[in-house]
PDB file of C-alpha atoms in Angstrom:
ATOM      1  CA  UNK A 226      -6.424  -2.903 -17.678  1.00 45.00           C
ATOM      2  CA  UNK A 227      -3.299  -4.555 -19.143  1.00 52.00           C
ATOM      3  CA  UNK A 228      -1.600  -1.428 -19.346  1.00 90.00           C
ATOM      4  CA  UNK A 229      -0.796  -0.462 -16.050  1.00 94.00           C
ATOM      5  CA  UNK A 230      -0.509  -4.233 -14.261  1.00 95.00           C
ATOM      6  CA  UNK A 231       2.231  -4.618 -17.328  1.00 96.00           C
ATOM      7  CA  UNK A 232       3.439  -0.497 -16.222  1.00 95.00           C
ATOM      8  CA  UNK A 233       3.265  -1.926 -12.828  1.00 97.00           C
ATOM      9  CA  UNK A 234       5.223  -4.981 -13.219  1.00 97.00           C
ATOM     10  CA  UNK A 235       8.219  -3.525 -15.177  1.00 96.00           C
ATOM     11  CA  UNK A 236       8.453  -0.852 -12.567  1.00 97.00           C
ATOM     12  CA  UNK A 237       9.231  -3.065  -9.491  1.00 98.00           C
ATOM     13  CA  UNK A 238      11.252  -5.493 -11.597  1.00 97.00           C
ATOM     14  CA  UNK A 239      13.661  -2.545 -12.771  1.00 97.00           C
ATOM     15  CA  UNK A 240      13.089  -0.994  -8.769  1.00 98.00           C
ATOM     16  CA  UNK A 241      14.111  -3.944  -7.002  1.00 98.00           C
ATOM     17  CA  UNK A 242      16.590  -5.216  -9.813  1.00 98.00           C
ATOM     18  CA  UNK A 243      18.421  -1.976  -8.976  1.00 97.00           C
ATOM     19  CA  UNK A 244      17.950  -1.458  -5.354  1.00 97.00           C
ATOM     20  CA  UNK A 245      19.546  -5.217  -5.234  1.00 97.00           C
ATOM     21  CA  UNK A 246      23.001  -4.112  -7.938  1.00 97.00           C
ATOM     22  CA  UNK A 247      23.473  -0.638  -6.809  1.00 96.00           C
ATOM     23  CA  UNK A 248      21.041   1.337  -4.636  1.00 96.00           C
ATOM     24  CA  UNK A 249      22.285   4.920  -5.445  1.00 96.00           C
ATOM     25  CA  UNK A 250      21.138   4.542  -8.778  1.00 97.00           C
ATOM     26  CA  UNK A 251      17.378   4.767  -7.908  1.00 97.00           C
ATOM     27  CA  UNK A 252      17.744   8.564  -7.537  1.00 97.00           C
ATOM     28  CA  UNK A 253      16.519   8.825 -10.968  1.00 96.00           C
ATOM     29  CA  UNK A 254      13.271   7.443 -10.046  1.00 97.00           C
ATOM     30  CA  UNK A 255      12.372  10.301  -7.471  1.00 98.00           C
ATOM     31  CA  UNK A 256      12.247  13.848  -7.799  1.00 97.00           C
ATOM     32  CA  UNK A 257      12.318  16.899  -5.192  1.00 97.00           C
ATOM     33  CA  UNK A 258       8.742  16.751  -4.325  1.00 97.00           C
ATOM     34  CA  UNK A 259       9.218  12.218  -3.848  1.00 98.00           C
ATOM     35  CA  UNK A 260       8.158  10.999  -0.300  1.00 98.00           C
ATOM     36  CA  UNK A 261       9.428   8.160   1.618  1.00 98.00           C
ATOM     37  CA  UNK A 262       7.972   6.475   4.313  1.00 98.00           C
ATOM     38  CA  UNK A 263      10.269   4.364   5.397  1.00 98.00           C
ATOM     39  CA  UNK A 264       9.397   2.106   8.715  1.00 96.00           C
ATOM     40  CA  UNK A 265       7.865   5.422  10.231  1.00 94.00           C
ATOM     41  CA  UNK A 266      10.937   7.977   8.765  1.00 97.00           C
ATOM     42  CA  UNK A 267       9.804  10.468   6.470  1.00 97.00           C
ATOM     43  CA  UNK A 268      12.096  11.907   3.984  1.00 98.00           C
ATOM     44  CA  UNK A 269      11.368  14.042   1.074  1.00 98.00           C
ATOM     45  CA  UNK A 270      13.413  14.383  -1.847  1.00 98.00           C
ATOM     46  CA  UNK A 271      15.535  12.193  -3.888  1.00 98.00           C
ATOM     47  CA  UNK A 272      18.693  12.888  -2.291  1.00 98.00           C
ATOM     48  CA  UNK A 273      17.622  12.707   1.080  1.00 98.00           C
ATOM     49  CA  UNK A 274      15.622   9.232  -0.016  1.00 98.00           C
ATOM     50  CA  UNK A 275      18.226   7.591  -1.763  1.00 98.00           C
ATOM     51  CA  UNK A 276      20.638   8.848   1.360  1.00 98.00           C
ATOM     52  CA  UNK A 277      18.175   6.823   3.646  1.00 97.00           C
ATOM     53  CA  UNK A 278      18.428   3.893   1.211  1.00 97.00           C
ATOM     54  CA  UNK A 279      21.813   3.814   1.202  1.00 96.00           C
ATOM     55  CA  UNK A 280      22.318   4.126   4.819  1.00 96.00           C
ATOM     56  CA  UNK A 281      20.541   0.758   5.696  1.00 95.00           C
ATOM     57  CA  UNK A 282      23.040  -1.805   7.366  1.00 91.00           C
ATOM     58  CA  UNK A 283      23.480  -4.402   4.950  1.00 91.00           C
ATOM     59  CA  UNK A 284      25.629  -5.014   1.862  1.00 90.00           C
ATOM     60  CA  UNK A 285      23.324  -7.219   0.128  1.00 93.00           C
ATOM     61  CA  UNK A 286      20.163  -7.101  -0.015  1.00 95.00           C
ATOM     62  CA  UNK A 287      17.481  -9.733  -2.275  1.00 96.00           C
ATOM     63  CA  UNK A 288      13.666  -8.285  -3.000  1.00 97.00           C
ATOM     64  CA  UNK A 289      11.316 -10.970  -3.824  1.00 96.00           C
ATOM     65  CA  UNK A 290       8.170 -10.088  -5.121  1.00 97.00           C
ATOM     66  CA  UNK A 291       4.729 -12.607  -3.709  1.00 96.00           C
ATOM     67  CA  UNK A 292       1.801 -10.436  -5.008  1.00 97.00           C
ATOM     68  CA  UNK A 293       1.492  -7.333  -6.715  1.00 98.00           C
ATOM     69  CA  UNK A 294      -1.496  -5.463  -7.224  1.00 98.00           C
ATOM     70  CA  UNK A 295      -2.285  -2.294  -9.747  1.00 98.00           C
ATOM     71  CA  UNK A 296      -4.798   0.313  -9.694  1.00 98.00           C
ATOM     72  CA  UNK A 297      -5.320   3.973 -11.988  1.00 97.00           C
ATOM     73  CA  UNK A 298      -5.458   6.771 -10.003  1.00 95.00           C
ATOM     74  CA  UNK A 299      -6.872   9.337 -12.161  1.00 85.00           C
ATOM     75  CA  UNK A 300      -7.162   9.652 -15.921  1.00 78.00           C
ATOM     76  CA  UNK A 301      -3.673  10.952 -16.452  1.00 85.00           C
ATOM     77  CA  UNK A 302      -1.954   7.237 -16.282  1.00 89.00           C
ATOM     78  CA  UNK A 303      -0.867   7.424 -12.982  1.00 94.00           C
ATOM     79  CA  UNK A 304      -0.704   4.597 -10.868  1.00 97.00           C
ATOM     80  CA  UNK A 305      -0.840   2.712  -7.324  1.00 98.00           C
ATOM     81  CA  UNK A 306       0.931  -0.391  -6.506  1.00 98.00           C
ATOM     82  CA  UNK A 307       1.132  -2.818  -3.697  1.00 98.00           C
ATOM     83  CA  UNK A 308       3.965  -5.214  -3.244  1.00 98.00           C
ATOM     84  CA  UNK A 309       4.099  -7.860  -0.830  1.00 97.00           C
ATOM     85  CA  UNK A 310       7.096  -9.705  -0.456  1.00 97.00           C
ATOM     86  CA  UNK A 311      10.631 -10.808   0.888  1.00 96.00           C
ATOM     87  CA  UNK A 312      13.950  -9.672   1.809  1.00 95.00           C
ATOM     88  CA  UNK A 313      16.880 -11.640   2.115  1.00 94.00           C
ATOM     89  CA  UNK A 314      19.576  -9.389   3.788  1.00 92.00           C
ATOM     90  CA  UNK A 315      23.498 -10.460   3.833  1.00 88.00           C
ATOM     91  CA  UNK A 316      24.328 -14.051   5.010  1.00 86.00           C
ATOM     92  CA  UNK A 317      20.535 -14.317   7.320  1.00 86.00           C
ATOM     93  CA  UNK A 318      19.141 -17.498   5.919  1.00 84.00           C
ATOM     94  CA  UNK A 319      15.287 -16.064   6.732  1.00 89.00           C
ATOM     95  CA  UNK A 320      13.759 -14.147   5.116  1.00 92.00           C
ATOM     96  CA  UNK A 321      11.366 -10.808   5.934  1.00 93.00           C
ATOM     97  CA  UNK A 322       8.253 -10.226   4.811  1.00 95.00           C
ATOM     98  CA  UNK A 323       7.358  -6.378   3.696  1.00 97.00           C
ATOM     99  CA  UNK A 324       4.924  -4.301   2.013  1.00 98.00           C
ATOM    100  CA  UNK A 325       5.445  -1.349  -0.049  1.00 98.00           C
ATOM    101  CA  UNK A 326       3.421   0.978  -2.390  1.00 98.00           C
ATOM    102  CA  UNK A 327       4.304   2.869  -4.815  1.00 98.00           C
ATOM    103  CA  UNK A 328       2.583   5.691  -6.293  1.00 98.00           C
ATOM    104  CA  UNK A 329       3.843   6.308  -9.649  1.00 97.00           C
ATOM    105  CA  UNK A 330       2.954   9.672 -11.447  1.00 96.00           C
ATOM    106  CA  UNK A 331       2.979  10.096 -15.567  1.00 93.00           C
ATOM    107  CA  UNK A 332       4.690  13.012 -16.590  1.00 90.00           C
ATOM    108  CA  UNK A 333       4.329  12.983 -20.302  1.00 87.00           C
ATOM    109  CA  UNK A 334       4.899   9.433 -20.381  1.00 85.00           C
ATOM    110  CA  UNK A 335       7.887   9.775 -18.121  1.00 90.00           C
ATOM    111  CA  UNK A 336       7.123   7.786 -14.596  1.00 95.00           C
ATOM    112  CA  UNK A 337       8.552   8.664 -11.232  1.00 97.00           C
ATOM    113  CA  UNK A 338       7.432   7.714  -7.734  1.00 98.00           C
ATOM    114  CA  UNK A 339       5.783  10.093  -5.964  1.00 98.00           C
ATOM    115  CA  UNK A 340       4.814   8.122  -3.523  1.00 98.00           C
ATOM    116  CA  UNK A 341       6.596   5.281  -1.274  1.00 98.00           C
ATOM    117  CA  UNK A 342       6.119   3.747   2.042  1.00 98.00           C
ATOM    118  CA  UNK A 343       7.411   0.322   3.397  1.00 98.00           C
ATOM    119  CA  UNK A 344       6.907  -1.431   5.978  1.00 97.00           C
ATOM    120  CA  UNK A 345       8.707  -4.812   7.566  1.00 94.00           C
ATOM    121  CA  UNK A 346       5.768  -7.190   8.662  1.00 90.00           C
ATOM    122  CA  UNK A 347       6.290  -8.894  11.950  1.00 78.00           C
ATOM    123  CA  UNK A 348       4.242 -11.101  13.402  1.00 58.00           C
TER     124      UNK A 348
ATOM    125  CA  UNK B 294       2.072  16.906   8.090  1.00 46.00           C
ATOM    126  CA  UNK B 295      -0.253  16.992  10.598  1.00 52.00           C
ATOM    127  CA  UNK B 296      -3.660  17.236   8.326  1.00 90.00           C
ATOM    128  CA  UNK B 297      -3.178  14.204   6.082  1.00 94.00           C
ATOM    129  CA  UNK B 298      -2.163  11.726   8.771  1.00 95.00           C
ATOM    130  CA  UNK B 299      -4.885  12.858  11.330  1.00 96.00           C
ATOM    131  CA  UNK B 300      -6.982  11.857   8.281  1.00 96.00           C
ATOM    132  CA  UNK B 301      -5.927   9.140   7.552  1.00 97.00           C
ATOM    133  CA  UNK B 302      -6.175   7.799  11.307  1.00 97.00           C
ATOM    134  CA  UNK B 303      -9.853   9.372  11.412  1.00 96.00           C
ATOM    135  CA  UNK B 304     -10.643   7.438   8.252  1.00 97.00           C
ATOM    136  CA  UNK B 305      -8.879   4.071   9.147  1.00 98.00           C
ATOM    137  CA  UNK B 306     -10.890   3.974  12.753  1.00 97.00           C
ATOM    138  CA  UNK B 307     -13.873   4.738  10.564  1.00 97.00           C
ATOM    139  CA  UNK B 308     -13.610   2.437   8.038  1.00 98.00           C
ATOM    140  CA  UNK B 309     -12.726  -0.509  10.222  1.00 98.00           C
ATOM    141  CA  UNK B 310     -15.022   0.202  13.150  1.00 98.00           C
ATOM    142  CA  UNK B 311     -18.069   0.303  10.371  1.00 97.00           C
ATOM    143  CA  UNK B 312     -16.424  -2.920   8.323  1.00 97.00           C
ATOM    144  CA  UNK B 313     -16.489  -4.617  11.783  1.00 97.00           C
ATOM    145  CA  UNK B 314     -20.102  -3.315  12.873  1.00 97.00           C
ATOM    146  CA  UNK B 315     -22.338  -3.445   9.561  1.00 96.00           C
ATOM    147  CA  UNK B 316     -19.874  -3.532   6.209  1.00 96.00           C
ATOM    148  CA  UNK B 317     -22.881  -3.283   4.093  1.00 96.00           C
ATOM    149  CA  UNK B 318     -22.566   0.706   5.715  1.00 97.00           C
ATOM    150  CA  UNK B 319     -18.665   1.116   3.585  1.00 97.00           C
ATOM    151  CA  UNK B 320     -20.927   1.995   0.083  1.00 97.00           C
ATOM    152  CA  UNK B 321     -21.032   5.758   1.111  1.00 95.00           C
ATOM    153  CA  UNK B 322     -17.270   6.004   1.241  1.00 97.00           C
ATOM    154  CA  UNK B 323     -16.924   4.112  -2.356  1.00 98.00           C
ATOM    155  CA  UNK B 324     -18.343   5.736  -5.616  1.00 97.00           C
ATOM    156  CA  UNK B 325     -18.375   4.722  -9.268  1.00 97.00           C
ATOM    157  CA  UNK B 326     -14.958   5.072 -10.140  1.00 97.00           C
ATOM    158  CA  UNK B 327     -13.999   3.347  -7.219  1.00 98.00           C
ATOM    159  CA  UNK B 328     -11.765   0.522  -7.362  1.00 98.00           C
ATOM    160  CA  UNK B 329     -11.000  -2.817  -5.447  1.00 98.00           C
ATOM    161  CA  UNK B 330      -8.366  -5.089  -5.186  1.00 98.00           C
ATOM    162  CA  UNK B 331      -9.262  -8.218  -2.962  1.00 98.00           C
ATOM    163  CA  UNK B 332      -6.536 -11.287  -2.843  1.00 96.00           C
ATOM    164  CA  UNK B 333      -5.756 -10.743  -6.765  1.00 94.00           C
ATOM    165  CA  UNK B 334     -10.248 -10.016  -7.571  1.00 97.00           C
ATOM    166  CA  UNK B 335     -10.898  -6.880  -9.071  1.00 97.00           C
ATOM    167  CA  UNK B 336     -13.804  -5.005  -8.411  1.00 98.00           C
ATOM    168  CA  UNK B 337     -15.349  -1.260  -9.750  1.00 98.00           C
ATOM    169  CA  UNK B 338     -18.192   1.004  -8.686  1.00 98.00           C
ATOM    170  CA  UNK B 339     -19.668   1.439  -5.086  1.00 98.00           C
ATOM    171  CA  UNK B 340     -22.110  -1.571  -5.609  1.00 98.00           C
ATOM    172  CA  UNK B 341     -19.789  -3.868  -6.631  1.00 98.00           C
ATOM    173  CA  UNK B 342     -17.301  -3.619  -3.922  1.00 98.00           C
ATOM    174  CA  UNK B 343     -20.139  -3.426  -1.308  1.00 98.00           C
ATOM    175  CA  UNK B 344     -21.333  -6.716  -2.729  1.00 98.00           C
ATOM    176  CA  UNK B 345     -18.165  -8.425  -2.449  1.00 97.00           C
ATOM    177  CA  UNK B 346     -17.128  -7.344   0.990  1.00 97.00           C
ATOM    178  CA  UNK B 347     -20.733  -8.330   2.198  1.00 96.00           C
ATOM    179  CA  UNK B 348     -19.853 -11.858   0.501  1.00 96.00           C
ATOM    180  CA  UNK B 349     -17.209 -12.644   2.361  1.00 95.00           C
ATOM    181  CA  UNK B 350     -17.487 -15.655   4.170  1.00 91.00           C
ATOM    182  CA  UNK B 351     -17.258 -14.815   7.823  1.00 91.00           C
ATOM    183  CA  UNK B 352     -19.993 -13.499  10.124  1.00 90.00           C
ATOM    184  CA  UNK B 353     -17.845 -11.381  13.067  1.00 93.00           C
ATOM    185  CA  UNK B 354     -14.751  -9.667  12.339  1.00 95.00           C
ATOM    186  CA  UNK B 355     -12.302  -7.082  14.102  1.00 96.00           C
ATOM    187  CA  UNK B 356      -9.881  -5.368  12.221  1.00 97.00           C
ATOM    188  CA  UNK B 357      -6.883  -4.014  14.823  1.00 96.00           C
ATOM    189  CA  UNK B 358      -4.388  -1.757  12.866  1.00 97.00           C
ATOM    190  CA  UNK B 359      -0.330  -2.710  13.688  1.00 96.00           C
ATOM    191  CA  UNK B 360       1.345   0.426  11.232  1.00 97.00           C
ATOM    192  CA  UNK B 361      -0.300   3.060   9.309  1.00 98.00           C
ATOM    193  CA  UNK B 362       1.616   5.398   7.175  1.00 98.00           C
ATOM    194  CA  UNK B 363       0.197   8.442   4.791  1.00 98.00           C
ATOM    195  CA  UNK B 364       1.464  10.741   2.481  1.00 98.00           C
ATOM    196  CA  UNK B 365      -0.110  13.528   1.016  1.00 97.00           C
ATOM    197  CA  UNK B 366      -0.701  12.462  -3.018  1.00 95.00           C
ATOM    198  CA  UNK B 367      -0.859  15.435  -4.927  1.00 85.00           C
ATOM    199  CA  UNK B 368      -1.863  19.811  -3.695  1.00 78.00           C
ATOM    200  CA  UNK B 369      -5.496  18.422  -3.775  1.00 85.00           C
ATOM    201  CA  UNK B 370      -5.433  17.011  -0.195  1.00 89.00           C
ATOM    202  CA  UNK B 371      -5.560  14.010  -1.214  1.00 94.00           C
ATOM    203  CA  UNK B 372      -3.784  11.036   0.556  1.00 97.00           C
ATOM    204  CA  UNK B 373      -2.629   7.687  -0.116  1.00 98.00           C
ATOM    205  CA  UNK B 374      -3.177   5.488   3.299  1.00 98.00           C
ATOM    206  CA  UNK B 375      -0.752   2.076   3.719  1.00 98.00           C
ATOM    207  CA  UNK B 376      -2.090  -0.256   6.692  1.00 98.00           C
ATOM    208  CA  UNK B 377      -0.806  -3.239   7.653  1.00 97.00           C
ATOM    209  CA  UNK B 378      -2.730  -5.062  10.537  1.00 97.00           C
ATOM    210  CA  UNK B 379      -4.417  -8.470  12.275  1.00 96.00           C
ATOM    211  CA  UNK B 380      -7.816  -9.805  11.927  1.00 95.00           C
ATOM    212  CA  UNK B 381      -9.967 -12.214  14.059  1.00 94.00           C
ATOM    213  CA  UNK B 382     -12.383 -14.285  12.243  1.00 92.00           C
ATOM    214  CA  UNK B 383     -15.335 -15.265  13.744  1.00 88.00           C
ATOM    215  CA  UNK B 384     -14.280 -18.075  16.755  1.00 86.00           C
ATOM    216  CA  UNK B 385     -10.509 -18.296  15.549  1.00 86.00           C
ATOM    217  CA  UNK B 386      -7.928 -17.443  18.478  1.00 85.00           C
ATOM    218  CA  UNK B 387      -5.171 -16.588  15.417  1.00 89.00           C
ATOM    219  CA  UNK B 388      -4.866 -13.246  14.110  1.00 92.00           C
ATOM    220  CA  UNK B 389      -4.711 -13.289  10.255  1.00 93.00           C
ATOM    221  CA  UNK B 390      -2.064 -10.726   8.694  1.00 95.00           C
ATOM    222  CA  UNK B 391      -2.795  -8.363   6.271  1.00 97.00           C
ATOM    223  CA  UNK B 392      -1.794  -5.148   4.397  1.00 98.00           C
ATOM    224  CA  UNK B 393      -4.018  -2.651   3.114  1.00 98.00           C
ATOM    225  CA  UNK B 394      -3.983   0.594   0.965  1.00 98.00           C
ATOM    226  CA  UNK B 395      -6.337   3.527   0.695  1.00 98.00           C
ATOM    227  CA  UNK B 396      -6.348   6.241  -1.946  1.00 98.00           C
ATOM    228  CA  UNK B 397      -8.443   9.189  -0.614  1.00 97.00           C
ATOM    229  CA  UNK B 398      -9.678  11.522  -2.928  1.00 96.00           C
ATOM    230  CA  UNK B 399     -10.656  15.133  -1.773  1.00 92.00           C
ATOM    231  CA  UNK B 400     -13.711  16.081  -3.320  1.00 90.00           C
ATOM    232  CA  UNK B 401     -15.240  19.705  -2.239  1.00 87.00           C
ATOM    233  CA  UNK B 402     -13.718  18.564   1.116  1.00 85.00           C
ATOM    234  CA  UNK B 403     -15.507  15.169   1.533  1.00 90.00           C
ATOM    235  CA  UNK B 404     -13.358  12.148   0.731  1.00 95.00           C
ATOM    236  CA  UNK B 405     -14.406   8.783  -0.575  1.00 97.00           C
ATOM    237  CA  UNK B 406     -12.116   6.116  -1.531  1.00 98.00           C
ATOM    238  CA  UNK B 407     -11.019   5.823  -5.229  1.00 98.00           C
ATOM    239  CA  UNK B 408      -8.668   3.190  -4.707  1.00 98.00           C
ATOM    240  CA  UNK B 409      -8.435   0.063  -2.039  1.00 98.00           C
ATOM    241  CA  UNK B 410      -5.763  -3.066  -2.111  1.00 98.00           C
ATOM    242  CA  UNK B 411      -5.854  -5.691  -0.045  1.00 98.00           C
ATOM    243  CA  UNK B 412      -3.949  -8.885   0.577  1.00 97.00           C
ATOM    244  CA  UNK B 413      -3.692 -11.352   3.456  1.00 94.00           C
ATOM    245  CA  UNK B 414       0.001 -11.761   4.476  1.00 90.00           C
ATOM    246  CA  UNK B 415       1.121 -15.423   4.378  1.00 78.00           C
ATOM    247  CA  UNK B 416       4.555 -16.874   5.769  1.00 58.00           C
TER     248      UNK B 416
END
């Protein structure tokens, strides 16, 4: 069990540490065959992903992280996680709450995200 | 595209319309390997997960879906599901928020759920 809530963890620390720095480095976290959904887009790719993620209107951009939850999704070490959390975008004193998964795939002990779809939560 | 999210919305209406009619109904889409995550509680195997959602300590509840996103998970057909929705508790007026994800797992065509996270959305 330890192994992939601690696999889990380090991903979205090192995701979000360096979607906050500099987004265009997350490209080598995807590969071709990566989805996004992305508040109903669909892009597939890492280019056309991390061209999405750099296109968002803001300059800086804070990911905080309120629960996080693991699972196994096979017996190869891959990996499902669900974030819920907040954003705090530019100078906007509020914060939004999102979800995300990720679905991370082991490929010989290198991980890359398959999967990922966010969503802003209004309400 | 148009396979994996029309199952995923067939499932979804499924699931919830059977969690909101008779939840002790939801053990024929779990099996042994199946795995829960309930507000941080982790649960495995059909029975288990059955047990817990029956133990939950409301008598009426109606799910209503606000986003749902899928993404096909692998050439298998199978598909990871990301919800995020309201639910009414027995007599309360406010809508809870929450955020849910399904791993579907194609098996000789018939799907059961190996993996299911859920957390309430506070804020």
């Amino acid at each position: 069990m330890a192994d992939f809530n601690a696999l889990a963890t380090q991903f979205t620390q090192f995701y979000y540490q360096t979607f906050d720095t500099d987004r265009s480095q997350l490209s080598s976290l995807y590969r071709d065959e990566s989805m996004l959904s992305f508040e109903g887009a669909q892009l597939q790719g890492a280019k056309d992903i991390v061209e999405k993620l750099m296109s968002l209107p803001f300059q800086r951009v804070q990911h905080r992280i309120s629960t996080l939850d693991a699972q196994p999704t096979g017996a190869n070490g891959s990996v499902v996680v669900m974030v819920t959390g907040e954003l705090l975008l530019d100078e906007e004193q509020m914060a939004q709450r999102y979800s995300q998964v990720f679905h991370l795939v082991n490929n010989g002990g290198n991980y890359f995200v398959l999967n990922d779809l966010f969503r802003l939560n209004y309400g």
